[in-house]
CSV table of C-alpha atoms and ligand atoms in Angstrom, one decimal:
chain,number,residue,atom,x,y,z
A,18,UNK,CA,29.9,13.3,13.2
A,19,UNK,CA,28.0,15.8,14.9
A,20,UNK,CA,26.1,14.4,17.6
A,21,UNK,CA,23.8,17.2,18.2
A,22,UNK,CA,22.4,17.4,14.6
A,23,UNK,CA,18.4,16.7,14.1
A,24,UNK,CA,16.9,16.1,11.1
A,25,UNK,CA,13.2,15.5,10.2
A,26,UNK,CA,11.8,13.4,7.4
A,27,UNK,CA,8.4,12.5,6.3
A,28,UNK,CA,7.1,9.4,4.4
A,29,UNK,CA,3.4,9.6,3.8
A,30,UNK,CA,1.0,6.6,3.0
A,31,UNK,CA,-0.9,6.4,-0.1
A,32,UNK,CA,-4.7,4.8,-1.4
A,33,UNK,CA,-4.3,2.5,-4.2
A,34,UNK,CA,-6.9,3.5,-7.3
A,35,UNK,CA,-6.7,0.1,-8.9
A,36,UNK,CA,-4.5,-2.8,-9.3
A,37,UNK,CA,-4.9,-5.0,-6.4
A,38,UNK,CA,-2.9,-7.9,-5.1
A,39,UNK,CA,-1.6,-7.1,-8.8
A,40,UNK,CA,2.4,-5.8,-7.3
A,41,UNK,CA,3.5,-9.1,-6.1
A,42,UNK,CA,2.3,-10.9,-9.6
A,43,UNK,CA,5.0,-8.5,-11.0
A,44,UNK,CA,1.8,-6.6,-12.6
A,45,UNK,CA,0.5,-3.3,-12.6
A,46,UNK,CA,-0.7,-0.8,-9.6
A,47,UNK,CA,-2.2,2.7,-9.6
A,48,UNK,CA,-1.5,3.9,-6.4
A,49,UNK,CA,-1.1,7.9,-5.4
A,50,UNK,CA,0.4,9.2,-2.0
A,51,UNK,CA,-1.7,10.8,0.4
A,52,UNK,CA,-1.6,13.7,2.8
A,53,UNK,CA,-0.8,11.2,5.5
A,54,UNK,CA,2.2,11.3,6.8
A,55,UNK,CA,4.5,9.5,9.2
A,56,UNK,CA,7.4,11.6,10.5
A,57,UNK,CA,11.1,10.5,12.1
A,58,UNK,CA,13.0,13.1,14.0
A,59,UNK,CA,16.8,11.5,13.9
A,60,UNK,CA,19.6,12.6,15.9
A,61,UNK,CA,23.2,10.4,16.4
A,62,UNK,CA,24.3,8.1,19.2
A,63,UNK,CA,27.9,7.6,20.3
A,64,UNK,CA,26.8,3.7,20.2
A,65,UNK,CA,25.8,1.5,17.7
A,66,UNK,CA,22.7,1.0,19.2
A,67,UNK,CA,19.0,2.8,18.4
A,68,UNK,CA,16.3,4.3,20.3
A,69,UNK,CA,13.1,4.8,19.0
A,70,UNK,CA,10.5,6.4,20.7
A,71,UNK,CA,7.1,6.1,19.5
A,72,UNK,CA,4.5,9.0,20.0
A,73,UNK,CA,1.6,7.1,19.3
A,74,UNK,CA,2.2,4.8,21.7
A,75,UNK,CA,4.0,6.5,24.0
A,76,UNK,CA,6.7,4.1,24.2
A,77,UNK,CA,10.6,4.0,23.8
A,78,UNK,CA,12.2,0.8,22.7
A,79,UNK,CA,16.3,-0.1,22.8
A,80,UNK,CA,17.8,-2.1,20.5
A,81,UNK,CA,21.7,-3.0,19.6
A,82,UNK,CA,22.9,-2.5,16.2
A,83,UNK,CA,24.8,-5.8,17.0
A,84,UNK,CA,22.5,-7.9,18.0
A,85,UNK,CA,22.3,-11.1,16.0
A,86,UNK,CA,19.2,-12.8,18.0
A,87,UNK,CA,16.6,-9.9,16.7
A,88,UNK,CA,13.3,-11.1,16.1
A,89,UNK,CA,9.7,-9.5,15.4
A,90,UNK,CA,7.6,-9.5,18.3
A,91,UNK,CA,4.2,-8.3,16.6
A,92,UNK,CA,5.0,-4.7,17.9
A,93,UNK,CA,5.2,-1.4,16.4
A,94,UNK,CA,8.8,-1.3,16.7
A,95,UNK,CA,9.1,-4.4,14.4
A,96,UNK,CA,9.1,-1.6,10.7
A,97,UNK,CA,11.9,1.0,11.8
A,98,UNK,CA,13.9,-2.1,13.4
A,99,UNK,CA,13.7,-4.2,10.5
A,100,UNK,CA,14.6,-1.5,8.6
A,101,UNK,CA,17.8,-0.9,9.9
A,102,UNK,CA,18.8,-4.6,10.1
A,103,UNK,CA,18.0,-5.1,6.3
A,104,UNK,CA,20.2,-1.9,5.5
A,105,UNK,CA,23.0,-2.8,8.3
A,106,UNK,CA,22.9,-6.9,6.1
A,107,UNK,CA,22.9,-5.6,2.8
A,108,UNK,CA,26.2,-3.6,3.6
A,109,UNK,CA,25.0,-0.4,4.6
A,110,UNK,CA,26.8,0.1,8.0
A,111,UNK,CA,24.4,2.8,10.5
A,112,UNK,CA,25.2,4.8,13.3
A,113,UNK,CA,23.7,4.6,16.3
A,114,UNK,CA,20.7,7.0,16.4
A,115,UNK,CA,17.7,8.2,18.1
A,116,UNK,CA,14.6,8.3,16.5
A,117,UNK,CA,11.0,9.9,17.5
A,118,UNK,CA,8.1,8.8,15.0
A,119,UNK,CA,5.3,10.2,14.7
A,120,UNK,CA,2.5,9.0,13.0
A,121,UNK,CA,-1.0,10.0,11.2
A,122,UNK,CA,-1.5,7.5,8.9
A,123,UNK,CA,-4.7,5.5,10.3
A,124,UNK,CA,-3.0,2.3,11.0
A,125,UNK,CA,-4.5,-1.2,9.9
A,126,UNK,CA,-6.8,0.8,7.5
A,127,UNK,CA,-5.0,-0.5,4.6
A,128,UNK,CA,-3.7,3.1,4.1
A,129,UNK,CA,-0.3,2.0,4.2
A,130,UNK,CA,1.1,3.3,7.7
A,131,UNK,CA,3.5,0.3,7.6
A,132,UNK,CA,5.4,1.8,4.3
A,133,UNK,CA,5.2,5.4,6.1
A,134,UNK,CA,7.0,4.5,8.7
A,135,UNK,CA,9.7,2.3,7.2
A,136,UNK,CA,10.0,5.3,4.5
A,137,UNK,CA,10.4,7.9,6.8
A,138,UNK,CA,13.0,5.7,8.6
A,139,UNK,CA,15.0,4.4,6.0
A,140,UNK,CA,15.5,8.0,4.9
A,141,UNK,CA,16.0,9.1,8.5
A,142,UNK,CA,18.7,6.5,8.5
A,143,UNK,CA,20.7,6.4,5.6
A,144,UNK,CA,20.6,10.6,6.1
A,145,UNK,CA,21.9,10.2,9.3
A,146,UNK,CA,24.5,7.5,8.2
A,147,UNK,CA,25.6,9.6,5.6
A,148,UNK,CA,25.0,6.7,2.7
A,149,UNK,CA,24.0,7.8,-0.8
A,150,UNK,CA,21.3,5.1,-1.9
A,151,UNK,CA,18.6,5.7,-4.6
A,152,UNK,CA,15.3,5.8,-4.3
A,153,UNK,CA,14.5,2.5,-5.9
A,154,UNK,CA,16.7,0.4,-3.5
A,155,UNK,CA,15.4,2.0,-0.9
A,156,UNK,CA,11.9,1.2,-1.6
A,157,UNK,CA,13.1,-2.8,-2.1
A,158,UNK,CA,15.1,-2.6,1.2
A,159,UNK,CA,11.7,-1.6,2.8
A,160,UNK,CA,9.9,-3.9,1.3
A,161,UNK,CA,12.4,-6.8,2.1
A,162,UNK,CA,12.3,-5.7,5.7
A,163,UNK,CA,8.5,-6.1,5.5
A,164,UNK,CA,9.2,-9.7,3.8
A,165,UNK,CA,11.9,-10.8,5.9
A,166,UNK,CA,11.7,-9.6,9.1
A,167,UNK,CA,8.3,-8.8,9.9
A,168,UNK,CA,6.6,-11.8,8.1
A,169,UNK,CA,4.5,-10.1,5.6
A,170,UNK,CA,5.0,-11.1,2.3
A,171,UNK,CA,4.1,-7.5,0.4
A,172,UNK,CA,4.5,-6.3,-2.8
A,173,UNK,CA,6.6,-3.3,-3.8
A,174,UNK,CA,3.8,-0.9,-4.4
A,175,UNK,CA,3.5,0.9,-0.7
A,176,UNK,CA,6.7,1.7,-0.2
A,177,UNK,CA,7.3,2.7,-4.2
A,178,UNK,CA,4.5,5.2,-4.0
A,179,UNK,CA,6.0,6.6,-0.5
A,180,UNK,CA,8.5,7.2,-2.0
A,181,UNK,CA,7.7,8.4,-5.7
A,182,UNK,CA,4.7,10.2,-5.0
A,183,UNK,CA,3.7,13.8,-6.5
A,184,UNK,CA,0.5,15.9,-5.8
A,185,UNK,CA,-2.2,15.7,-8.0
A,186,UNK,CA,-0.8,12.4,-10.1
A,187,UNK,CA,-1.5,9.1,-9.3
A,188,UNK,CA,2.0,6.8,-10.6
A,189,UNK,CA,1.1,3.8,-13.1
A,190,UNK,CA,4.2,1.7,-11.9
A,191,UNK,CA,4.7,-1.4,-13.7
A,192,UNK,CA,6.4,-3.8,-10.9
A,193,UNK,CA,8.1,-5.8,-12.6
A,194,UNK,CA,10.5,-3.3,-14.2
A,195,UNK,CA,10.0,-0.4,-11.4
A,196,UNK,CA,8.9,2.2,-14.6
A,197,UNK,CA,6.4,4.2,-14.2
A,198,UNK,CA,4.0,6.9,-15.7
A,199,UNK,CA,2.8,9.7,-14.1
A,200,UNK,CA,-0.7,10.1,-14.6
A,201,UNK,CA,-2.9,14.0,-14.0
A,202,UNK,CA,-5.8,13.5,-11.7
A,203,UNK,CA,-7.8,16.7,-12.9
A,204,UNK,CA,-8.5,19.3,-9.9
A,205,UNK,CA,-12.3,19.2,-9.6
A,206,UNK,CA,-11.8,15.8,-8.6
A,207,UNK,CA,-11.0,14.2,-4.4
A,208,UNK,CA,-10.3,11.0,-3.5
A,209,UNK,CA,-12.5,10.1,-0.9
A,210,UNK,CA,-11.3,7.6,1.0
A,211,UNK,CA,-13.9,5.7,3.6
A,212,UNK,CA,-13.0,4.1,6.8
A,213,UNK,CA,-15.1,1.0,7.3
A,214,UNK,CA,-13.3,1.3,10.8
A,215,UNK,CA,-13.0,-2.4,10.9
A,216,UNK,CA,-9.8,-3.1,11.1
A,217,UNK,CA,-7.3,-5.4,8.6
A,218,UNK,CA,-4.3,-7.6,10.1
A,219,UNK,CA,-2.2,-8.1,7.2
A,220,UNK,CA,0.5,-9.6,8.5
A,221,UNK,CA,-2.0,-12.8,9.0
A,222,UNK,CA,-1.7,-15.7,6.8
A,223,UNK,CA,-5.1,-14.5,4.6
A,224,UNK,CA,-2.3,-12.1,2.5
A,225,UNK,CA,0.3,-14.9,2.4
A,226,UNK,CA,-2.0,-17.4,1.4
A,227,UNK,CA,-3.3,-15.5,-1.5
A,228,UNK,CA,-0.1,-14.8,-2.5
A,229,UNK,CA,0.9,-18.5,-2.7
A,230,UNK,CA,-2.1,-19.2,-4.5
A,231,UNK,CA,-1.0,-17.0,-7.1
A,232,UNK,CA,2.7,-18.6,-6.9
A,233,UNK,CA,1.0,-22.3,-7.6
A,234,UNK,CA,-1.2,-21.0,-10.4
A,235,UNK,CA,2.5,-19.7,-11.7
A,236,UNK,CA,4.1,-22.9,-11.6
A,237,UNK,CA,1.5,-25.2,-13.1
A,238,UNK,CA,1.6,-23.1,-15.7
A,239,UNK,CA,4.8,-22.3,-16.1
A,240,UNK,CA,5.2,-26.2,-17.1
A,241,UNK,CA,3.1,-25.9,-20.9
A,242,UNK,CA,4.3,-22.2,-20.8
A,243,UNK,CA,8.3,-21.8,-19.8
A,244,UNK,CA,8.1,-17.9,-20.6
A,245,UNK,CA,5.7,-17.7,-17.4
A,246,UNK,CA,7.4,-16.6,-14.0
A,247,UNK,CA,4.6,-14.5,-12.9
A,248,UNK,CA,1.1,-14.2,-13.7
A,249,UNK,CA,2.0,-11.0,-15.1
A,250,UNK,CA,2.8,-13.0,-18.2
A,251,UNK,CA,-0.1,-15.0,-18.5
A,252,UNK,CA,-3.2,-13.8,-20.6
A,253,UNK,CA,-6.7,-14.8,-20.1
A,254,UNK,CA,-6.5,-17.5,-23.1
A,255,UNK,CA,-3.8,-19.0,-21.4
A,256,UNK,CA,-5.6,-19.5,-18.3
A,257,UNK,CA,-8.5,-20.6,-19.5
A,258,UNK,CA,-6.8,-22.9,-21.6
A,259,UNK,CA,-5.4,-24.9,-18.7
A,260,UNK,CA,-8.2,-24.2,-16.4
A,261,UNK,CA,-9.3,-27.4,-16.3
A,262,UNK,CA,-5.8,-28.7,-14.6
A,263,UNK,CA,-6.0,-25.8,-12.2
A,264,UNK,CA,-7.8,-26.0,-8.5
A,265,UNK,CA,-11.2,-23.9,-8.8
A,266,UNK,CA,-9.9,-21.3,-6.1
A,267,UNK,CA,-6.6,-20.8,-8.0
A,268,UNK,CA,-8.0,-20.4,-11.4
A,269,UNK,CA,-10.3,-17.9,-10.0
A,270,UNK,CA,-7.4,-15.9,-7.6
A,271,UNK,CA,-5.4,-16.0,-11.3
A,272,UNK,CA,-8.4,-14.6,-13.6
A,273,UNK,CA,-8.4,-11.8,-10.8
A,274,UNK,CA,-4.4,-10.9,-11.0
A,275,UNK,CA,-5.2,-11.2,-15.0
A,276,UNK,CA,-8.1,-9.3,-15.3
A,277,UNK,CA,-7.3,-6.8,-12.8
A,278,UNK,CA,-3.6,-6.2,-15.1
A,279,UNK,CA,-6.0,-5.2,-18.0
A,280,UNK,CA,-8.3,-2.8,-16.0
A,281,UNK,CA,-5.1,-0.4,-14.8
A,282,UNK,CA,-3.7,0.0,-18.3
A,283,UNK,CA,-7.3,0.2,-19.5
A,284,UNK,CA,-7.9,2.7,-16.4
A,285,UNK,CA,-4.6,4.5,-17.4
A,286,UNK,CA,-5.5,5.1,-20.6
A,287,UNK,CA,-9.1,6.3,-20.0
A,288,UNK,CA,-7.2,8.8,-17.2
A,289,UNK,CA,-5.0,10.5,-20.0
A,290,UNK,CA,-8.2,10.7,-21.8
A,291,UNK,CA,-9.9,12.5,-18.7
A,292,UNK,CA,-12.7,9.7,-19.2
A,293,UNK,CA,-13.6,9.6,-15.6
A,294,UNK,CA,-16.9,7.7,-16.4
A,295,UNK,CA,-14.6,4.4,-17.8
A,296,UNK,CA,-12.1,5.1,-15.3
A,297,UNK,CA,-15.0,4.4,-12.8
A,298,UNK,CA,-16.4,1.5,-14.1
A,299,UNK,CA,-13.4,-0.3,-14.1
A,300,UNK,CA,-12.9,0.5,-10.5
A,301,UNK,CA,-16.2,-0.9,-10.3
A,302,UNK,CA,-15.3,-4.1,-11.7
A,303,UNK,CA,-11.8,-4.1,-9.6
A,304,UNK,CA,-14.5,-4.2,-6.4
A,305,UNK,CA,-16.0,-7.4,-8.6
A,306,UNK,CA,-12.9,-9.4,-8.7
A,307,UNK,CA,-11.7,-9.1,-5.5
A,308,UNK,CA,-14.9,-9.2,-3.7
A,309,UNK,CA,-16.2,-12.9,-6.3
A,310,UNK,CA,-12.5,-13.9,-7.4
A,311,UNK,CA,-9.8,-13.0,-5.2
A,312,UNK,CA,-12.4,-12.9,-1.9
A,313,UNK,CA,-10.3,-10.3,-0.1
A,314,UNK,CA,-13.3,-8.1,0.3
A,315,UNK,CA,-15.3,-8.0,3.4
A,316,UNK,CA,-19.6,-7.3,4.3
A,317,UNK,CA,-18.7,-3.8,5.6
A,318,UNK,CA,-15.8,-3.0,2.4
A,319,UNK,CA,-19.3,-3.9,0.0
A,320,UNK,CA,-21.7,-2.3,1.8
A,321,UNK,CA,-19.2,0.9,1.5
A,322,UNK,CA,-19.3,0.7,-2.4
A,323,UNK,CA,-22.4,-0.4,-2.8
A,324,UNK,CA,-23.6,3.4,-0.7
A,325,UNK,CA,-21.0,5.3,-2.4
A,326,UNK,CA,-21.5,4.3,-5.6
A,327,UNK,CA,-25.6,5.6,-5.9
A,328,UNK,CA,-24.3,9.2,-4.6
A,329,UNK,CA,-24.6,11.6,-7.3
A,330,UNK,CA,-20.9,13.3,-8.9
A,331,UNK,CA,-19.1,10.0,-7.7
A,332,UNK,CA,-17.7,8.7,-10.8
A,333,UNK,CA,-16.2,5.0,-9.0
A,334,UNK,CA,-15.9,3.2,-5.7
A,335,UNK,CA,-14.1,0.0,-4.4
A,336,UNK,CA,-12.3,-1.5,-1.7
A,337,UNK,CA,-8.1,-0.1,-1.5
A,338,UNK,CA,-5.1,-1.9,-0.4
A,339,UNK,CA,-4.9,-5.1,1.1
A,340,UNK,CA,-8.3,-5.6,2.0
A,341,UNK,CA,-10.3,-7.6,5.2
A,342,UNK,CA,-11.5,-4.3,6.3
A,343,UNK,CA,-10.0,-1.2,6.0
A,344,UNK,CA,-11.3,1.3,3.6
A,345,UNK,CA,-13.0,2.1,0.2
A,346,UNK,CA,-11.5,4.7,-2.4
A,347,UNK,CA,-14.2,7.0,-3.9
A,348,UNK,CA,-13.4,9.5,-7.2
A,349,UNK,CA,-15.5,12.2,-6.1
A,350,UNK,CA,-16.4,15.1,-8.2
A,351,UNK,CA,-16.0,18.1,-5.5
A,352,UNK,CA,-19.1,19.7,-5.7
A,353,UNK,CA,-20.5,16.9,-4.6
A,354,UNK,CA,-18.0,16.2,-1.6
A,355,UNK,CA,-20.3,17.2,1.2
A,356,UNK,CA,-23.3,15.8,-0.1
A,357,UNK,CA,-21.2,12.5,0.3
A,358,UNK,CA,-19.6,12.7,3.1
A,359,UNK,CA,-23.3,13.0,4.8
A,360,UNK,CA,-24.7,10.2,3.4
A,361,UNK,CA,-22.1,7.4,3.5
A,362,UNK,CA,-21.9,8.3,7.3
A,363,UNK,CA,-25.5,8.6,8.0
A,364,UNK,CA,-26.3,5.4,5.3
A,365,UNK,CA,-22.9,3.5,6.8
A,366,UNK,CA,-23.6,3.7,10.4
A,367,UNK,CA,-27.6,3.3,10.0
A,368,UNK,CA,-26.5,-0.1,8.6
A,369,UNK,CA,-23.9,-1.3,10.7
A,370,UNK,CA,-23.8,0.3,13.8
A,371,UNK,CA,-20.2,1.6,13.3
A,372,UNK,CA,-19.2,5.5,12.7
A,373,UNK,CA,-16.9,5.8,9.8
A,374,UNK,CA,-14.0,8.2,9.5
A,375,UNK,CA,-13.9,10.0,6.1
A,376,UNK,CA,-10.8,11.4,4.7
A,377,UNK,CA,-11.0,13.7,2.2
A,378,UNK,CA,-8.0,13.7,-0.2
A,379,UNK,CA,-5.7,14.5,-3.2
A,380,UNK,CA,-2.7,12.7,-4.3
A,381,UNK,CA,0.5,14.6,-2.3
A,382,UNK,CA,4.3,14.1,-2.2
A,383,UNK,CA,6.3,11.5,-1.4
A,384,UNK,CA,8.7,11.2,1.0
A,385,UNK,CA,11.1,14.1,2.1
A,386,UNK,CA,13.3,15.9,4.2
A,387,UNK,CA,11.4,18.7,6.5
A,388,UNK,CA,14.6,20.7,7.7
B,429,GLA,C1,-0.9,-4.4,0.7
B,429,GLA,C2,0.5,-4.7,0.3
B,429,GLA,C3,0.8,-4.3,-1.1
B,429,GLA,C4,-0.3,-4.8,-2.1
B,429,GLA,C5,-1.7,-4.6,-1.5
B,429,GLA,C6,-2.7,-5.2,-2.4
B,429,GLA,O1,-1.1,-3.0,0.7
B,429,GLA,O2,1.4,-4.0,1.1
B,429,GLA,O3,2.1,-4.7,-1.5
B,429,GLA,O4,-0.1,-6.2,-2.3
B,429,GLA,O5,-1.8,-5.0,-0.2
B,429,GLA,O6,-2.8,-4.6,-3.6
């Protein structure tokens, strides 16, 4: 081991174009990575211990490797130690390390700074540990240490696209089977991303709750139909065939999960096509379900599309990622960029008194080692 040795590894975050609340239903997701990143500078420790010292927040947390009573505490430093418990239980021994993170993803924005930094420092670690693990298991061991450690029961989407990403593609990953397609977002085209600047908490119990919704819908089912195990398998007949035995919310959290499968093959398709005008609308109608159905939109995500959408060269507009707050994706046709940028700010904070952050992106990389 060479205890001087520093490596460097980036995870970035990623804006989801359609397919939401879809991953955990085993379904479908459109994500891309962004040029956010979260960074992890890694260097060994004679003890099986790790030190992570957090430039955002200026602060350095201890913790030992051996430590049976861990628990989340609501804190940053719940992702990279979760991480390394999850690897260290599924048989993955560490070494003791140092770690530095650094990160630029906006957090609680529904841009996915929680998968950046559990990316960046599951490859920091398993690097560092000198394990050979692929890329797939990674991206469950992430996700489990979302699940199981920090309390949020996530899909496998954020830290899939952290991982998988390429510039200028968004990934079509079906979640059930972890396949995916790349798809070619043409180059006159940005992804303009909109920071309500209300913030999401998605570790609170709205996420969960959904997703149990989902999970009863499943199981009444699942009684006339034993091929169900996921609304992934259900189709629209089928749930309005037994919608009468189904609580109202649940039927309409299903038809969302259903419907919303349909619109990212639909919106594949229309992508390979380079039909930006149907790949629009459907992102349209995404906003639709999960502003009526799924009710994971908020006043401020709405009044987002509802601006974007009016501006001239934008093709489609609707909330991203979990939702509560956070921020809208816009497909922006780049001449007409600038023109929007100036009027969701000006329209935006005329309305609600808040400033909002525009980001204006293409799909980037996933994670990888810097030097
Ligand atoms: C969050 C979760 C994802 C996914 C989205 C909603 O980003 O981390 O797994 O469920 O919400 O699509």
């Amino acid at each position: 081991m060479n205890a001087d040795k520093v490596r460097i590894f980036r995870a970035p975050g990623r804006v989801n174009l359609i397919g939401e609340h879809t991953d955990y239903n085993d379904g479908f997701v459109m994500p891309a990575a962004l040029d956010f990143s979260t960074w992890v500078k890694i260097s060994s420790l004679e003890e099986h211990r790790l030190q992570i010292f957090s430039e955002n927040f200026d602060e350095e947390i201890e913790v030992e490797l051996d430590d049976q009573n861990l628990v989340a505490r609501d804190h940053w430093s719940d992702y990279p130690v979760g991480v390394a418990l999850v690897l260290e239980r599924a048989g993955h021994p560490l070494r003791g390390a140092r770690l530095q993170i650094r990160g630029e993803v906006p957090i609680g924005s529904g841009l996915s700074s929680s998968a950046a930094i559990e990316v960046a420092t599951v490859c920091a670690l398993v690097a560092n540990s000198d394990l050979k693990i692929d890329s797939r298991e990674l991206a469950l061991l992430c996700q489990r240490a979302e699940n199981e450690f920090v309390g949020a029961r996530v899909g496998i989407m954020d830290q899939f696209i952290s991982l998988f990403g390429q510039a200028s593609k968004a990934v079509l990953l079906d979640c059930r089977s972890l396949e995916f397609r790349l798809l070619p977002l043409p180059a006159n085209i940005r992804l303009v991303i909109c920071n309500t600047m209300v913030k999401h908490a998605l570790a609170s119990s709205a996420y969960n709750e959904r997703r149990a919704q989902c999970e009863g819908g499943v199981a009444y089912m699942a009684k006339f139909l034993p091929n169900v195990t996921a609304l992934r398998d259900v189709t629209i007949k089928q749930l309005e065939e037994h919608a009468s035995g189904l609580d109202e919310v649940v039927y309409r959290r299903c038809r969302h999960v259903i419907t919303e499968n349909t619109r990212v093959l639909s919106a594949g398709d229309a992508l390979e096509r380079g039909d930006l005008d149907r790949f629009g609308e459907l992102m349209g109608e995404s906003h639709r379900s999960l502003r009526d159905d799924y009710e994971v939109s908020s006043e401020e995500l709405d009044l987002m599309v509802e601006i974007g959408k009016k501006i001239e060269g934008v093709y489609g507009a609707r909330m991203t990622g979990g939702g509560f707050g956070g921020c809208t994706v816009n497909l922006v046709a780049d001449s007409h960029v600038n023109e929007f940028r100036e009027r969701v700010s000006r329209e935006y904070e005329r309305a609600t008194k808040l400033r909002p952050e525009i980001y204006v992106c293409t799909a980037a990389n996933g994670a990888e080692e810097i030097f």
